[in-house]
């Protein structure tokens, strides 16, 4: 497409965020168009089709809250929705809201340039589409730029190479194959048990052993579902005002306040129940103090000893050297149990690093592993990667990469000074990846939608975060993180998984509820921390009475 008249907005991405943003702006009377690099809707759930891919948020609250009919009709069968179920859900949303007509699919945005004189963005795709728009809203997800480590000789490998975050649309059959999985984060931990059931042999290449908690997935009791559906508005309300977008109450007990036996009983109960409540529902300080954290970490290590039969393998699987919960806690189905299978072996890359790839497999310092397929479960250039990859140029042609050389600077995770009229849904500096994503996405979409309606009502056409408000917010994001154990670990939350990436804490850990309240206050105070300019010709400076940083 190439639009004759500038649009009000271009939205980039057609996952949860892009679908809702386009719908919301369309409903509010804005002209809006979406570009999506995939051939269909789904975002994360379009790309992450690897075996075992499943959401770690329970199905009851991993959905939109504004579709009350669909909410009642959509079947809630399993505790955690699998990737095909979530993709079907988003396809249903797109159909019901007739959203596909407002998107161009197979259109990868590679440039978005701001024209300061015209106050317009020009967005271009690799496929040749061009659109001009007043506003650009990125809805590209936090974990959508795949990280492919550069192993020497990688191009020589003659077998099949796959990345969990960029999986083919057709299912991959591992039957009879010798498979390598590199990486043991949440994706690898979901994929490994499923691939092990199919493959002739699976070799897991582990650089850092991970703590993981049983998901305890299974069919949902339909009486429970009926009760949940009756109370949906209340569950949604609780999720919005919680710490992480989950409708459950966090523990108020400190780990060291209780006896060792009581602690063990609490951990056992949470382990048996499965899910994230292992951290948040047991004790309040597990990710706050090293002493409390060690009690949970020791418990998980003791479980590994119970489950894994070969003591040497159990020892390799035990995470050490970082606090539990500082790497995103995966939920698993039979992860540790998988290492009892005769067709699974584990390679510890800390002891024997990869030295290179050959035509037929992977070489470590200890020898060569012949494989037919290499699955890279090596994660993502999180939060900043997807945004920097869009080729965004703001005032004076500066790029996000230029202005984020020392780490991302954002106001509320949703705006960047020097990039007027650009909004970043679940951007760095917002709760995003530390939360149940649909809750944070809805909050951002609604806040951005309200902001654009307010600008229209005010007769303003440019909005931009101030340097002062951005500096204060960016410092606040780091300050809150510094009261947790997170800065002590080399994780993707800290940008540590990408060579050369600045080490700062990327999301906002102040909590979904408090963050929401803060954003609402910013809006209620006339978008404090932003400047706006009017739509008179030649007017490109802020006017007296504009909405400046407090
Ligand atoms: O990626 P990761 P992921 N050589 O970065 C290893 C979300 N998610 O895709 O720890 C060898 O966590 C790396 O090792 P190390 C969730 O937020 C959600 O698994 O850096 N190994 C690590 O083991 C999650 O946190 C769900 O030493 C290398 C692994 O690869 C996020 O996505 C499901 C390496 C990468 O782990 C990312 O998870 C799945 C190298 N050069 C994921 N480079 C749901 O809820 C990296 N590794 C559905």
Coordinates of C-alpha atoms and ligand atoms in Angstrom, one line a residue:
X1 CA 0.0 0.0 0.0
X2 CA 1.0 3.7 -0.4
X3 CA -1.5 6.1 1.1
X4 CA -2.3 9.4 -0.7
X5 CA -3.4 11.1 2.5
X6 CA -1.3 10.6 5.7
X7 CA -2.9 8.1 8.1
X8 CA -3.5 9.0 11.7
X9 CA -1.4 6.0 12.7
X10 CA 0.6 3.0 11.6
X11 CA 0.8 0.1 14.0
X12 CA 3.7 -2.4 13.6
X13 CA 2.8 -6.0 14.6
X14 CA -0.2 -8.2 14.7
X15 CA 0.1 -10.1 17.9
X16 CA -2.0 -9.3 21.0
X17 CA -0.7 -5.7 21.1
X18 CA -1.1 -4.9 17.4
X19 CA -4.5 -6.4 17.0
X20 CA -5.9 -4.5 20.0
X21 CA -4.2 -1.2 19.1
X22 CA -5.6 -1.3 15.5
X23 CA -9.0 -2.1 16.8
X24 CA -9.0 0.5 19.5
X25 CA -7.8 3.3 17.1
X26 CA -10.3 2.2 14.4
X27 CA -13.1 2.3 17.0
X28 CA -12.1 5.7 18.1
X29 CA -12.4 7.1 14.6
X30 CA -8.7 7.2 13.6
X31 CA -7.4 6.1 10.2
X32 CA -5.0 3.3 11.0
X33 CA -3.1 0.6 9.2
X34 CA -1.0 -2.3 10.5
X35 CA 2.1 -4.0 9.1
X36 CA 3.0 -7.5 10.1
X37 CA 6.1 -9.4 8.9
X38 CA 4.4 -12.8 9.4
X39 CA 1.8 -14.1 6.9
X40 CA -0.9 -14.1 9.6
X41 CA -1.8 -12.7 13.0
X42 CA -0.4 -14.1 16.2
X43 CA 3.0 -12.4 16.9
X44 CA 4.9 -14.5 19.4
X45 CA 2.4 -17.3 18.9
X46 CA 2.8 -17.2 15.1
X47 CA 6.6 -17.6 15.3
X48 CA 7.2 -19.8 18.4
X49 CA 5.8 -23.1 17.0
X50 CA 8.5 -25.3 18.5
X51 CA 7.4 -28.6 20.1
X52 CA 6.1 -28.1 23.6
X53 CA 5.5 -24.3 23.1
X54 CA 2.9 -23.4 25.7
X55 CA 2.1 -20.3 27.7
X56 CA 3.3 -20.2 31.3
X57 CA 0.3 -18.0 32.2
X58 CA -2.8 -20.0 33.0
X59 CA -5.4 -19.9 30.2
X60 CA -8.1 -18.2 32.3
X61 CA -6.2 -14.9 32.3
X62 CA -4.1 -15.2 29.2
X63 CA -6.7 -13.5 27.0
X64 CA -8.2 -10.1 26.3
X65 CA -10.5 -8.6 28.9
X66 CA -12.6 -6.4 26.5
X67 CA -14.3 -9.2 24.6
X68 CA -17.0 -10.3 27.0
X69 CA -18.8 -12.6 24.6
X70 CA -15.7 -14.4 23.5
X71 CA -14.5 -14.6 27.1
X72 CA -17.7 -16.6 27.9
X73 CA -17.6 -18.7 24.8
X74 CA -13.9 -19.6 24.5
X75 CA -13.3 -23.1 25.8
X76 CA -10.9 -23.3 28.8
X77 CA -9.8 -26.9 28.6
X78 CA -6.2 -27.2 29.7
X79 CA -4.6 -25.2 32.6
X80 CA -1.9 -23.7 30.3
X81 CA -2.8 -23.0 26.7
X82 CA -0.6 -24.5 24.0
X83 CA 0.8 -22.5 21.1
X84 CA -1.9 -23.8 18.6
X85 CA -4.7 -22.8 21.0
X86 CA -3.4 -19.3 21.5
X87 CA -2.9 -18.8 17.8
X88 CA -6.5 -20.1 17.2
X89 CA -7.7 -17.6 19.8
X90 CA -6.0 -14.6 18.1
X91 CA -7.2 -15.7 14.7
X92 CA -10.7 -15.8 16.2
X93 CA -10.3 -12.3 17.6
X94 CA -9.1 -11.1 14.2
X95 CA -12.1 -12.6 12.5
X96 CA -14.7 -11.4 15.0
X97 CA -13.3 -7.8 14.9
X98 CA -12.7 -8.0 11.2
X99 CA -9.1 -6.8 11.7
X100 CA -7.3 -8.5 8.8
X101 CA -8.5 -5.9 6.3
X102 CA -6.6 -3.3 8.3
X103 CA -3.3 -5.1 8.1
X104 CA -0.7 -5.8 5.4
X105 CA 0.8 -9.2 6.1
X106 CA 4.2 -10.4 4.9
X107 CA 5.4 -6.8 5.4
X108 CA 8.5 -6.3 7.4
X109 CA 9.1 -2.8 8.5
X110 CA 12.7 -1.8 7.9
X111 CA 12.5 2.0 8.1
X112 CA 10.4 4.6 9.9
X113 CA 11.6 8.2 9.5
X114 CA 10.3 11.3 11.1
X115 CA 9.8 14.4 9.0
X116 CA 10.2 17.3 11.5
X117 CA 8.7 19.9 9.2
X118 CA 5.6 18.0 8.3
X119 CA 5.3 16.2 11.7
X120 CA 4.8 12.9 9.9
X121 CA 6.4 9.5 9.9
X122 CA 7.2 7.6 6.7
X123 CA 7.2 3.9 7.3
X124 CA 8.7 1.5 4.7
X125 CA 8.8 -2.3 4.5
X126 CA 11.3 -4.6 3.0
X127 CA 8.6 -5.6 0.5
X128 CA 8.3 -2.1 -0.8
X129 CA 5.2 -0.7 1.1
X130 CA 5.3 2.9 2.0
X131 CA 3.0 4.7 4.4
X132 CA 2.9 8.1 6.0
X133 CA 1.3 8.7 9.3
X134 CA 1.0 11.1 12.2
X135 CA 1.7 8.5 14.8
X136 CA 3.6 5.2 14.8
X137 CA 2.9 2.6 17.5
X138 CA 5.2 -0.4 17.8
X139 CA 3.6 -3.6 18.8
X140 CA 6.5 -5.8 18.0
X141 CA 6.8 -7.8 21.2
X142 CA 9.6 -7.9 23.7
X143 CA 11.0 -11.3 22.6
X144 CA 10.9 -11.3 18.8
X145 CA 14.5 -10.7 17.7
X146 CA 16.0 -14.1 17.7
X147 CA 19.6 -14.5 19.1
X148 CA 21.7 -16.8 16.9
X149 CA 25.1 -17.2 18.5
X150 CA 27.9 -17.1 16.0
X151 CA 29.7 -20.4 16.4
X152 CA 32.8 -20.8 14.1
X153 CA 31.9 -22.8 11.0
X154 CA 28.1 -22.6 11.5
X155 CA 27.6 -22.1 7.8
X156 CA 29.3 -25.5 7.1
X157 CA 26.6 -27.5 9.0
X158 CA 24.7 -29.5 6.3
X159 CA 21.8 -30.6 8.6
X160 CA 18.7 -28.7 9.6
X161 CA 19.2 -25.6 11.8
X162 CA 16.1 -24.2 13.6
X163 CA 15.5 -21.4 16.1
X164 CA 12.7 -21.9 18.6
X165 CA 11.6 -18.3 18.0
X166 CA 11.5 -18.6 14.3
X167 CA 10.0 -22.1 13.8
X168 CA 8.7 -23.3 10.4
X169 CA 4.9 -23.3 9.9
X170 CA 5.0 -27.0 9.0
X171 CA 5.6 -29.3 12.0
X172 CA 9.1 -30.8 12.1
X173 CA 9.3 -34.6 12.4
X174 CA 12.3 -35.6 14.6
X175 CA 11.5 -39.4 14.3
X176 CA 14.8 -41.3 13.9
X177 CA 16.8 -38.1 14.0
X178 CA 19.9 -37.2 16.1
X179 CA 19.0 -33.8 17.5
X180 CA 21.0 -31.2 19.4
X181 CA 19.3 -28.6 21.5
X182 CA 21.5 -25.6 22.4
X183 CA 20.1 -23.6 25.3
X184 CA 18.1 -24.4 28.5
X185 CA 16.0 -21.3 29.1
X186 CA 12.2 -21.4 29.1
X187 CA 12.0 -22.4 25.4
X188 CA 14.6 -25.2 25.6
X189 CA 13.0 -26.5 28.8
X190 CA 9.6 -26.8 27.1
X191 CA 11.0 -28.3 23.9
X192 CA 13.5 -30.8 25.3
X193 CA 11.1 -33.3 26.8
X194 CA 8.9 -33.3 23.7
X195 CA 11.8 -33.7 21.2
X196 CA 13.2 -36.5 23.4
X197 CA 10.1 -38.5 23.0
X198 CA 10.5 -38.4 19.2
X199 CA 14.2 -38.3 18.4
X200 CA 16.5 -41.3 18.1
X201 CA 18.9 -39.3 20.3
X202 CA 18.9 -35.9 21.8
X203 CA 21.9 -34.1 23.0
X204 CA 21.3 -31.1 25.2
X205 CA 24.0 -28.4 25.2
X206 CA 23.7 -26.6 28.4
X207 CA 25.7 -23.4 29.2
X208 CA 23.9 -22.4 32.4
X209 CA 21.8 -24.9 34.3
X210 CA 18.4 -23.4 35.0
X211 CA 16.0 -23.6 37.9
X212 CA 12.7 -24.8 36.7
X213 CA 9.4 -25.6 38.4
X214 CA 6.8 -28.1 37.4
X215 CA 3.9 -26.6 35.4
X216 CA 1.5 -29.3 36.6
X217 CA -0.4 -28.9 33.4
X218 CA -3.6 -30.8 32.9
X219 CA -7.3 -30.7 32.0
X220 CA -9.3 -28.0 33.9
X221 CA -12.3 -28.9 36.0
X222 CA -15.3 -27.5 34.1
X223 CA -17.1 -26.6 37.4
X224 CA -14.1 -24.5 38.2
X225 CA -14.2 -22.9 34.7
X226 CA -17.9 -22.1 35.1
X227 CA -17.2 -20.4 38.4
X228 CA -14.3 -18.5 37.0
X229 CA -16.3 -17.3 34.0
X230 CA -19.1 -16.1 36.4
X231 CA -16.5 -13.9 38.1
X232 CA -14.4 -12.8 35.2
X233 CA -14.7 -9.0 35.8
X234 CA -13.4 -9.4 39.3
X235 CA -10.5 -11.7 38.2
X236 CA -9.5 -9.2 35.6
X237 CA -9.7 -6.3 38.1
X238 CA -7.4 -8.2 40.5
X239 CA -4.9 -8.9 37.7
X240 CA -4.8 -5.2 36.7
X241 CA -4.0 -4.1 40.2
X242 CA -1.5 -6.9 41.1
X243 CA 2.2 -6.9 41.0
X244 CA 2.7 -9.1 37.9
X245 CA -0.7 -9.2 36.1
X246 CA -1.8 -12.4 37.8
X247 CA -5.0 -12.4 39.7
X248 CA -3.5 -14.1 42.8
X249 CA -2.4 -12.7 46.1
X250 CA 1.3 -12.6 46.8
X251 CA 2.6 -14.0 50.1
X252 CA 3.2 -11.6 52.9
X253 CA 5.5 -14.0 54.9
X254 CA 9.2 -13.6 55.0
X255 CA 11.1 -16.9 54.4
X256 CA 13.4 -16.7 57.4
X257 CA 10.5 -15.9 59.8
X258 CA 9.4 -19.5 59.7
X259 CA 11.1 -22.7 60.7
X260 CA 13.1 -24.8 58.1
X261 CA 10.3 -27.4 58.3
X262 CA 7.6 -24.9 57.6
X263 CA 9.6 -23.5 54.7
X264 CA 10.1 -26.9 53.2
X265 CA 6.4 -27.7 53.6
X266 CA 5.5 -24.4 51.8
X267 CA 8.0 -25.1 48.9
X268 CA 6.7 -28.7 48.6
X269 CA 3.1 -27.5 48.4
X270 CA 4.0 -25.0 45.7
X271 CA 6.1 -27.5 43.8
X272 CA 3.1 -29.9 43.9
X273 CA 0.7 -27.2 42.8
X274 CA 2.9 -26.1 40.0
X275 CA 3.3 -22.7 38.4
X276 CA 4.8 -19.3 39.3
X277 CA 3.4 -19.2 42.8
X278 CA 6.5 -21.1 43.8
X279 CA 8.2 -17.7 44.0
X280 CA 5.4 -15.2 44.7
X281 CA 3.0 -17.4 46.7
X282 CA 5.4 -18.9 49.2
X283 CA 7.5 -16.0 50.6
X284 CA 7.6 -12.4 49.8
X285 CA 11.4 -11.9 49.9
X286 CA 12.7 -14.7 47.7
X287 CA 14.0 -12.3 45.1
X288 CA 14.9 -9.6 47.6
X289 CA 17.6 -11.1 49.9
X290 CA 20.2 -13.7 49.3
X291 CA 19.5 -15.6 52.5
X292 CA 15.8 -16.1 51.6
X293 CA 16.7 -16.9 48.0
X294 CA 19.1 -19.6 49.0
X295 CA 16.3 -21.5 50.8
X296 CA 14.3 -21.8 47.6
X297 CA 17.4 -22.6 45.5
X298 CA 18.5 -25.3 47.9
X299 CA 15.0 -26.8 47.7
X300 CA 15.0 -27.0 43.9
X301 CA 18.5 -28.5 43.9
X302 CA 17.2 -31.2 46.4
X303 CA 14.4 -32.0 44.0
X304 CA 16.9 -32.5 41.1
X305 CA 18.7 -35.0 43.3
X306 CA 15.4 -36.8 44.0
X307 CA 14.4 -36.9 40.3
X308 CA 17.6 -37.5 38.3
X309 CA 19.0 -41.0 38.7
X310 CA 22.6 -40.5 37.6
X311 CA 24.3 -38.3 40.3
X312 CA 26.8 -36.9 37.8
X313 CA 24.0 -35.7 35.5
X314 CA 22.0 -34.4 38.5
X315 CA 25.1 -32.4 39.5
X316 CA 25.4 -30.9 36.1
X317 CA 21.7 -29.9 36.1
X318 CA 22.0 -28.1 39.4
X319 CA 21.9 -24.3 38.9
X320 CA 24.6 -22.4 40.8
X321 CA 26.1 -19.0 40.9
X322 CA 22.9 -16.9 40.4
X323 CA 19.8 -16.4 42.6
X324 CA 16.7 -18.3 41.7
X325 CA 14.1 -16.1 40.0
X326 CA 16.7 -13.7 38.5
X327 CA 16.6 -15.6 35.3
X328 CA 12.9 -15.9 34.3
X329 CA 11.7 -19.1 36.0
X330 CA 10.5 -21.6 33.4
X331 CA 7.7 -24.0 34.1
X332 CA 8.2 -27.5 32.8
X333 CA 6.6 -30.8 32.1
X334 CA 9.1 -33.6 32.9
X335 CA 12.2 -31.6 32.3
X336 CA 14.5 -33.1 34.9
X337 CA 12.9 -36.6 34.3
X338 CA 13.9 -36.4 30.6
X339 CA 17.5 -36.8 31.6
X340 CA 16.7 -40.3 32.9
X341 CA 15.9 -41.4 29.3
X342 CA 18.5 -43.6 27.6
X343 CA 18.3 -41.5 24.4
X344 CA 19.2 -38.2 26.1
X345 CA 22.6 -36.9 27.0
X346 CA 23.8 -33.7 28.5
X347 CA 26.8 -31.7 27.6
X348 CA 28.0 -29.0 30.0
X349 CA 29.4 -26.2 27.9
X350 CA 31.0 -24.5 30.9
X351 CA 33.3 -27.5 31.2
X352 CA 33.6 -28.3 27.5
X353 CA 32.7 -25.2 25.3
X354 CA 31.7 -25.4 21.7
X355 CA 34.7 -24.9 19.5
X356 CA 32.9 -24.9 16.2
X357 CA 30.4 -26.6 13.9
X358 CA 31.2 -29.0 11.1
X359 CA 29.2 -30.3 8.2
X360 CA 27.9 -33.1 10.4
X361 CA 27.6 -31.7 13.9
X362 CA 28.9 -29.8 16.9
X363 CA 32.5 -29.9 18.2
X364 CA 33.3 -29.1 21.8
X365 CA 36.6 -29.1 23.5
X366 CA 35.9 -32.7 24.5
X367 CA 35.0 -34.1 21.1
X368 CA 32.5 -34.1 18.1
X369 CA 28.7 -34.8 18.3
X370 CA 27.2 -36.0 15.0
X371 CA 23.7 -34.6 14.7
X372 CA 21.0 -34.2 11.9
X373 CA 19.2 -31.2 13.4
X374 CA 20.4 -28.3 15.6
X375 CA 17.7 -26.5 17.6
X376 CA 18.8 -23.1 18.8
X377 CA 16.9 -22.4 21.9
X378 CA 19.3 -19.5 22.5
X379 CA 16.8 -16.8 23.2
X380 CA 16.3 -13.2 22.0
X381 CA 17.8 -9.7 21.9
X382 CA 15.1 -8.8 24.4
X383 CA 13.1 -5.5 24.5
X384 CA 15.5 -3.2 22.7
X385 CA 16.4 -5.7 19.9
X386 CA 12.9 -5.7 18.2
X387 CA 12.7 -1.9 18.4
X388 CA 16.2 -1.1 17.2
X389 CA 15.6 -3.5 14.2
X390 CA 12.8 -1.4 12.8
X391 CA 15.1 1.3 11.4
X392 CA 13.5 4.1 13.3
X393 CA 14.9 7.6 12.8
X394 CA 13.7 10.5 14.9
X395 CA 14.7 14.1 15.1
X396 CA 18.0 14.8 13.3
X397 CA 18.0 11.3 11.8
X398 CA 19.1 9.8 15.1
X399 CA 18.3 6.1 15.6
X400 CA 17.2 4.3 18.8
X401 CA 20.5 2.5 18.8
X402 CA 22.3 5.9 18.8
X403 CA 20.3 7.2 21.8
X404 CA 20.3 3.9 23.7
X405 CA 24.1 3.3 23.4
X406 CA 24.3 3.3 27.2
X407 CA 21.0 1.4 27.6
X408 CA 17.4 2.3 26.8
X409 CA 16.1 5.6 28.0
X410 CA 12.3 5.8 27.9
X411 CA 9.5 7.7 29.6
X412 CA 7.2 5.1 31.1
X413 CA 8.5 2.5 28.6
X414 CA 6.1 4.0 26.1
X415 CA 7.9 7.1 24.6
X416 CA 11.4 8.3 23.8
X417 CA 12.5 11.9 23.6
X418 CA 13.7 12.8 20.1
X419 CA 11.1 10.5 18.6
X420 CA 7.9 12.5 18.6
X421 CA 4.6 10.7 18.1
X422 CA 6.2 7.3 18.5
X423 CA 4.7 4.9 21.1
X424 CA 6.2 1.6 22.1
X425 CA 3.8 -0.9 23.5
X426 CA 5.5 -2.8 26.4
X427 CA 8.7 -1.1 25.7
X428 CA 11.8 -1.2 27.9
X429 CA 11.1 0.5 31.2
X430 CA 7.6 -0.9 31.5
X431 CA 6.5 -4.0 33.4
X432 CA 6.3 -6.0 30.1
X433 CA 8.2 -9.2 30.4
X434 CA 7.8 -9.3 34.2
X435 CA 4.1 -9.5 33.8
X436 CA 1.2 -11.5 32.3
X437 CA 1.6 -9.9 28.9
X438 CA -2.1 -9.4 27.9
X439 CA -2.7 -7.3 31.0
X440 CA 0.3 -5.0 30.3
X441 CA -0.6 -4.8 26.6
X442 CA -4.2 -3.8 27.3
X443 CA -3.0 -1.1 29.7
X444 CA -0.6 0.4 27.2
X445 CA -3.0 0.2 24.3
X446 CA -5.8 1.9 26.3
X447 CA -3.4 4.6 27.6
X448 CA -2.0 5.3 24.1
X449 CA -5.6 5.3 22.6
X450 CA -6.7 7.8 25.3
X451 CA -3.6 9.9 24.7
X452 CA -4.3 10.2 20.9
X453 CA -8.0 11.0 21.6
X454 CA -6.9 13.7 24.0
X455 CA -4.4 15.2 21.5
X456 CA -7.2 15.3 18.9
X457 CA -9.5 17.0 21.4
X458 CA -6.8 19.5 22.3
X459 CA -6.0 20.2 18.6
X460 CA -2.4 19.2 19.2
X461 CA -0.5 17.1 16.7
X462 CA 2.9 16.4 18.2
X463 CA 3.6 14.8 21.5
X464 CA 7.1 14.1 22.8
X465 CA 8.5 12.9 26.1
X466 CA 10.8 15.5 27.8
X467 CA 14.4 14.7 28.5
X468 CA 13.8 15.6 32.2
X469 CA 10.9 13.2 32.7
X470 CA 12.8 10.5 30.7
X471 CA 16.0 10.9 32.8
X472 CA 13.9 10.6 36.0
X473 CA 11.9 7.6 34.8
X474 CA 15.0 5.7 33.5
X475 CA 16.8 6.3 36.9
X476 CA 13.7 5.1 38.7
X477 CA 13.6 1.9 36.7
X478 CA 17.2 1.1 37.7
X479 CA 16.6 2.2 41.3
X480 CA 13.7 -0.1 41.9
X481 CA 15.6 -3.0 40.3
X482 CA 18.6 -2.3 42.6
X483 CA 16.5 -3.2 45.6
X484 CA 16.1 -6.8 44.2
X485 CA 18.7 -9.5 43.4
X486 CA 18.3 -9.0 39.7
X487 CA 21.4 -6.9 39.0
X488 CA 23.5 -9.7 40.6
X489 CA 22.8 -12.1 37.7
X490 CA 23.9 -12.1 34.0
X491 CA 20.5 -12.5 32.4
X492 CA 18.6 -11.3 29.3
X493 CA 16.7 -9.0 31.7
X494 CA 20.1 -7.3 32.1
X495 CA 21.0 -7.4 28.5
X496 CA 23.8 -9.9 29.4
X497 CA 23.0 -12.5 26.7
X498 CA 23.9 -10.3 23.8
X499 CA 27.6 -9.5 23.3
X500 CA 28.2 -5.7 23.6
X501 CA 24.7 -4.9 24.9
X502 CA 24.7 -2.4 27.8
X503 CA 24.1 -4.0 31.2
X504 CA 21.0 -2.3 32.6
X505 CA 17.8 -3.8 33.9
X506 CA 15.4 -3.6 30.9
X507 CA 11.9 -4.0 32.3
X508 CA 10.2 -2.1 35.2
X509 CA 9.9 -4.1 38.4
X510 CA 7.8 -1.7 40.4
X511 CA 4.6 -3.7 39.8
X512 CA 1.8 -3.7 37.3
X513 CA -0.7 -2.1 39.6
X514 CA 1.5 0.8 40.9
X515 CA 2.7 1.3 37.3
X516 CA -0.8 1.5 36.0
X517 CA -1.8 4.0 38.7
X518 CA 1.3 6.1 37.8
X519 CA 0.5 6.2 34.1
X520 CA -3.1 7.1 34.9
X521 CA -1.9 10.0 37.0
X522 CA 0.4 11.2 34.3
X523 CA -2.6 11.3 31.9
X524 CA -4.9 12.9 34.5
X525 CA -2.3 15.7 34.9
X526 CA -2.5 16.5 31.3
X527 CA 0.3 14.1 30.2
X528 CA 2.9 15.5 32.5
X529 CA 6.4 14.8 31.3
X530 CA 5.4 15.3 27.7
X531 CA 5.4 18.4 25.5
X532 CA 2.7 18.9 22.9
X533 CA 2.6 21.3 19.9
X534 CA -0.4 22.5 18.0
X535 CA -1.4 22.0 14.4
X536 CA -1.1 25.6 13.2
X537 CA 1.1 25.8 10.1
X538 CA 4.7 26.5 10.9
X539 CA 4.2 25.9 14.6
X540 CA 6.8 23.4 15.7
X541 CA 7.6 24.7 19.1
X542 CA 5.9 24.1 22.4
X543 CA 3.3 26.7 23.3
X544 CA 2.8 28.3 26.7
X545 CA 0.4 26.3 28.7
X546 CA 1.6 23.1 27.1
X547 CA 1.9 19.9 29.2
X548 CA 5.4 19.9 30.4
X549 CA 7.3 17.8 32.9
X550 CA 6.3 18.6 36.4
Ligands
LIG1 O1 15.7 -17.8 25.9 P1 16.7 -17.6 27.2 P2 14.4 -18.6 25.8 N1 26.1 -21.0 23.6 O2 17.5 -16.4 26.8 C1 21.7 -20.4 26.0 C2 9.9 -16.2 27.2 N2 9.3 -17.5 27.0 O3 13.9 -18.5 24.4 O4 21.9 -18.9 30.4 C3 25.4 -21.8 24.4 O5 16.0 -17.6 28.4 C4 21.5 -19.6 27.3 O6 22.6 -19.9 28.2 P3 23.0 -18.8 29.3 C5 10.3 -16.1 28.7 O7 10.2 -14.8 29.1 C6 8.0 -17.7 27.4 O8 14.5 -20.0 26.4 O9 23.0 -17.5 28.7 N3 24.2 -21.5 25.0 C7 20.2 -20.1 27.8 O10 20.3 -21.4 28.4 C8 11.8 -16.5 28.6 O11 12.5 -16.1 29.6 C9 7.4 -18.9 27.3 O12 24.3 -19.2 29.8 C10 23.7 -20.3 24.7 C11 19.4 -20.3 26.4 O13 20.4 -20.4 25.4 C12 12.1 -15.9 27.3 O14 11.0 -16.1 26.4 C13 8.1 -19.9 26.7 C14 24.4 -19.4 23.9 C15 18.6 -19.1 26.1 O15 17.6 -18.9 27.1 C16 13.4 -16.4 26.6 O16 13.4 -17.8 26.8 C17 9.4 -19.8 26.3 C18 25.6 -19.8 23.3 N4 26.4 -18.9 22.6 C19 10.0 -18.5 26.4 N5 23.6 -18.3 23.8 C20 6.0 -19.0 27.7 O17 5.5 -18.6 28.7 C21 22.6 -18.5 24.6 N6 22.6 -19.7 25.1 C22 5.2 -19.5 26.7

